[in-house]
CSV table of C-alpha atoms in Angstrom, one decimal:
chain,number,residue,atom,x,y,z
A,560,MET,CA,21.8,-24.9,-82.1
A,561,ARG,CA,23.1,-22.4,-84.7
A,562,ILE,CA,23.9,-18.7,-85.2
A,563,ILE,CA,20.7,-17.0,-86.4
A,564,SER,CA,22.0,-13.8,-88.0
A,565,GLY,CA,25.0,-11.7,-88.8
A,566,ALA,CA,28.6,-12.6,-89.9
A,567,SER,CA,28.4,-16.3,-88.8
A,568,LYS,CA,24.8,-16.8,-89.8
A,569,GLY,CA,23.9,-20.6,-90.1
A,570,ARG,CA,27.0,-21.9,-88.4
A,571,ARG,CA,26.2,-24.8,-86.0
A,572,LEU,CA,27.6,-24.6,-82.4
A,573,VAL,CA,29.0,-27.4,-80.3
A,574,THR,CA,26.2,-28.4,-77.9
A,575,PRO,CA,26.2,-30.4,-74.7
A,576,ARG,CA,25.5,-34.1,-74.3
A,577,GLY,CA,23.1,-34.9,-71.5
A,578,TYR,CA,21.2,-32.3,-69.4
A,579,ALA,CA,23.9,-30.6,-67.3
A,580,LEU,CA,23.5,-27.4,-69.3
A,581,ARG,CA,20.2,-25.9,-70.7
A,582,PRO,CA,21.3,-23.8,-73.7
A,583,THR,CA,19.0,-21.1,-74.9
A,584,SER,CA,16.8,-22.5,-77.7
A,585,ASP,CA,17.1,-20.9,-81.1
A,586,ARG,CA,13.5,-19.7,-80.8
A,587,VAL,CA,14.1,-17.9,-77.5
A,588,LYS,CA,17.5,-16.5,-78.7
A,589,GLU,CA,15.7,-15.1,-81.8
A,590,SER,CA,13.2,-13.5,-79.6
A,591,ILE,CA,15.9,-11.9,-77.5
A,592,PHE,CA,17.8,-10.5,-80.5
A,593,ASN,CA,14.6,-9.3,-82.2
A,594,ILE,CA,13.8,-7.3,-79.1
A,595,LEU,CA,17.3,-5.8,-79.0
A,596,GLY,CA,17.4,-5.0,-82.7
A,597,GLU,CA,20.3,-2.7,-83.5
A,598,GLU,CA,21.2,-2.4,-79.8
A,599,VAL,CA,24.0,-5.0,-80.2
A,600,GLU,CA,26.3,-3.5,-82.9
A,601,GLY,CA,29.5,-2.0,-81.6
A,602,LYS,CA,28.6,-2.9,-78.0
A,603,ILE,CA,30.8,-4.3,-75.2
A,604,VAL,CA,28.9,-7.4,-74.0
A,605,LEU,CA,29.0,-9.5,-70.9
A,606,ASP,CA,27.6,-13.1,-71.1
A,607,LEU,CA,26.9,-14.4,-67.5
A,608,PHE,CA,26.2,-18.1,-67.0
A,609,ALA,CA,27.5,-18.4,-70.5
A,610,GLY,CA,27.1,-22.2,-70.9
A,611,THR,CA,28.0,-22.9,-74.6
A,612,GLY,CA,28.5,-19.3,-75.4
A,613,ASN,CA,25.3,-19.3,-77.5
A,614,LEU,CA,24.1,-15.8,-76.6
A,615,GLY,CA,27.4,-14.0,-76.5
A,616,ILE,CA,28.5,-15.5,-79.8
A,617,GLU,CA,25.2,-14.5,-81.4
A,618,ALA,CA,26.0,-10.9,-80.2
A,619,LEU,CA,29.4,-11.1,-81.8
A,620,SER,CA,27.9,-12.3,-85.0
A,621,ARG,CA,25.5,-9.3,-85.0
A,622,GLY,CA,28.3,-6.9,-84.6
A,623,ALA,CA,29.2,-6.6,-80.9
A,624,LYS,CA,32.7,-5.1,-80.5
A,625,ARG,CA,33.8,-7.6,-77.7
A,626,THR,CA,32.1,-10.2,-75.5
A,627,CYS,CA,33.3,-11.4,-72.1
A,628,PHE,CA,32.0,-14.9,-71.2
A,629,VAL,CA,31.6,-16.0,-67.6
A,630,GLU,CA,31.3,-19.7,-66.9
A,631,LYS,CA,32.6,-22.0,-64.2
A,632,ALA,CA,31.9,-25.5,-65.6
A,633,LYS,CA,34.9,-27.0,-67.3
A,634,ASP,CA,32.9,-28.8,-70.0
A,635,ALA,CA,31.1,-25.6,-70.9
A,636,LEU,CA,34.3,-23.7,-71.0
A,637,ARG,CA,35.7,-26.1,-73.6
A,638,MET,CA,32.5,-25.7,-75.7
A,639,ILE,CA,32.8,-21.9,-75.5
A,640,GLN,CA,36.4,-22.1,-76.8
A,641,LYS,CA,35.4,-24.5,-79.6
A,642,ASN,CA,32.4,-22.4,-80.6
A,643,LEU,CA,34.5,-19.2,-80.7
A,644,LEU,CA,37.1,-20.8,-82.9
A,645,GLN,CA,34.5,-22.3,-85.2
A,646,CYS,CA,33.0,-18.8,-85.7
A,647,ASP,CA,36.3,-17.0,-85.9
A,648,PHE,CA,35.6,-14.7,-82.9
A,649,SER,CA,38.4,-15.8,-80.5
A,650,GLY,CA,40.1,-12.4,-80.9
A,651,GLN,CA,36.9,-10.5,-79.8
A,652,ALA,CA,36.3,-12.6,-76.7
A,653,GLU,CA,37.6,-13.2,-73.2
A,654,ILE,CA,36.6,-16.2,-71.1
A,655,ILE,CA,36.5,-15.8,-67.3
A,656,PRO,CA,36.5,-19.3,-65.7
A,657,LYS,CA,34.8,-18.3,-62.5
A,658,GLU,CA,31.5,-18.3,-60.7
A,659,VAL,CA,29.5,-15.2,-61.6
A,660,ASP,CA,29.7,-13.6,-58.2
A,661,ARG,CA,33.5,-13.7,-58.2
A,662,ALA,CA,33.7,-12.6,-61.9
A,663,ILE,CA,31.6,-9.5,-61.2
A,664,THR,CA,34.0,-8.5,-58.4
A,665,LEU,CA,37.0,-9.1,-60.7
A,666,LEU,CA,35.5,-7.1,-63.5
A,667,GLU,CA,34.8,-4.1,-61.2
A,668,ALA,CA,38.4,-4.3,-60.0
A,669,ARG,CA,39.5,-4.1,-63.6
A,670,LYS,CA,37.2,-1.1,-64.1
A,671,GLU,CA,35.3,-2.8,-66.9
A,672,SER,CA,31.9,-1.4,-68.1
A,673,PHE,CA,29.5,-3.2,-70.2
A,674,ASP,CA,26.8,-1.9,-72.6
A,675,LEU,CA,24.9,-5.1,-72.8
A,676,ILE,CA,24.7,-7.9,-70.1
A,677,LEU,CA,23.2,-11.3,-71.1
A,678,MET,CA,22.1,-13.5,-68.3
A,679,ASP,CA,20.7,-17.1,-68.6
A,680,PRO,CA,21.2,-18.6,-65.1
A,681,PRO,CA,19.9,-22.0,-64.0
A,682,TYR,CA,16.2,-21.8,-63.5
A,683,GLU,CA,14.6,-21.5,-60.1
A,684,LYS,CA,17.9,-21.6,-58.1
A,685,GLY,CA,17.8,-18.0,-56.8
A,686,TRP,CA,20.5,-16.8,-59.2
A,687,VAL,CA,18.4,-14.1,-60.9
A,688,GLN,CA,17.8,-12.1,-57.8
A,689,ARG,CA,21.2,-12.8,-56.3
A,690,THR,CA,22.9,-11.7,-59.5
A,691,LEU,CA,20.8,-8.5,-59.8
A,692,VAL,CA,21.8,-7.6,-56.2
A,693,LYS,CA,25.5,-8.3,-57.1
A,694,LEU,CA,25.3,-6.1,-60.2
A,695,ASN,CA,23.7,-3.3,-58.2
A,696,ASN,CA,26.6,-3.3,-55.8
A,697,HIS,CA,29.3,-3.4,-58.4
A,698,ASN,CA,30.2,-0.8,-61.0
A,699,ILE,CA,30.4,-2.8,-64.2
A,700,TYR,CA,27.7,-0.9,-66.1
A,701,HIS,CA,26.7,2.6,-66.9
A,702,GLU,CA,23.5,4.6,-67.3
A,703,GLY,CA,21.6,3.2,-70.3
A,704,SER,CA,23.2,-0.3,-70.1
A,705,VAL,CA,20.8,-3.0,-71.0
A,706,LEU,CA,20.4,-6.3,-69.1
A,707,VAL,CA,18.7,-9.3,-70.7
A,708,ILE,CA,17.6,-12.1,-68.3
A,709,GLU,CA,16.2,-15.3,-69.5
A,710,HIS,CA,14.3,-16.9,-66.6
A,711,SER,CA,11.5,-19.2,-65.5
A,712,ARG,CA,8.0,-17.8,-65.3
A,713,HIS,CA,8.0,-19.3,-61.8
A,714,GLU,CA,10.8,-16.7,-60.9
A,715,PRO,CA,9.1,-13.4,-61.5
A,716,LEU,CA,11.1,-10.1,-61.4
A,717,PRO,CA,10.1,-7.0,-59.6
A,718,GLN,CA,9.6,-3.9,-61.9
A,719,LYS,CA,12.7,-2.2,-60.3
A,720,THR,CA,15.7,-3.6,-58.6
A,721,GLY,CA,18.2,-1.0,-57.5
A,722,GLN,CA,19.3,0.8,-60.7
A,723,TRP,CA,17.7,-1.7,-63.1
A,724,SER,CA,14.1,-1.2,-64.3
A,725,VAL,CA,12.2,-3.7,-66.4
A,726,VAL,CA,11.4,-2.0,-69.8
A,727,LYS,CA,10.0,-5.0,-71.6
A,728,GLN,CA,9.1,-8.7,-71.0
A,729,ARG,CA,8.2,-11.5,-73.4
A,730,LYS,CA,6.9,-14.9,-72.5
A,731,THR,CA,7.8,-17.9,-74.6
A,732,GLY,CA,6.3,-21.1,-73.0
A,733,ASP,CA,7.7,-21.4,-69.5
A,734,THR,CA,10.5,-18.9,-70.2
A,735,ILE,CA,10.3,-15.1,-69.7
A,736,ILE,CA,12.7,-12.8,-71.4
A,737,SER,CA,13.1,-9.7,-69.3
A,738,ILE,CA,14.8,-6.6,-70.7
A,739,LEU,CA,16.0,-4.1,-68.0
A,740,GLN,CA,17.8,-0.8,-68.4
A,741,ALA,CA,20.1,0.9,-65.9
A,742,GLY,CA,19.4,4.3,-64.6
A,743,SER,CA,22.0,6.4,-63.0
A,744,ASN,CA,24.6,4.1,-61.3
A,745,SER,CA,25.0,5.0,-57.7
A,746,GLN,CA,28.4,3.4,-57.6
A,747,GLU,CA,29.9,6.1,-59.9
A,748,GLY,CA,32.3,8.4,-58.2
A,749,LYS,CA,33.0,6.1,-55.3
């Protein structure tokens, strides 16, 4: 696993031993960032189910202003820290060692707002829909924010979930990359 483009292009990332984590493959990651194009530069990014930090670190390498990593597994948290240090991005990153549901609540309480949300949950465990509902009920994005979900083809997404609408999908083997965009956020002004 390596950084594909940008400031840290070619740097190898620390990867897990065994199968507790399923890091995004370089091929899928390249597809995600090819779809996003210039959408990453200068953005505030949230990496949910961060695992090794692979997606969020790629975003930083491509010019993201800041990335917040959410992960609860201790081994994965150590890998994120090592990978950030290795790529010299520790100063542009925050790691929240919590389950995604709790982290979203915390981020809303802190009045955080993200331009780009990257989400690679465990496949076929119900996390995709559960997290979409949680995002809809918490004001951590704005109109025009982009949500990228890497998910199993056996876990299809509806075209619209609350404020989020699917604008593009790409299939890579058993994986689907879904790109969603936020409309007007109904939580604003509350």
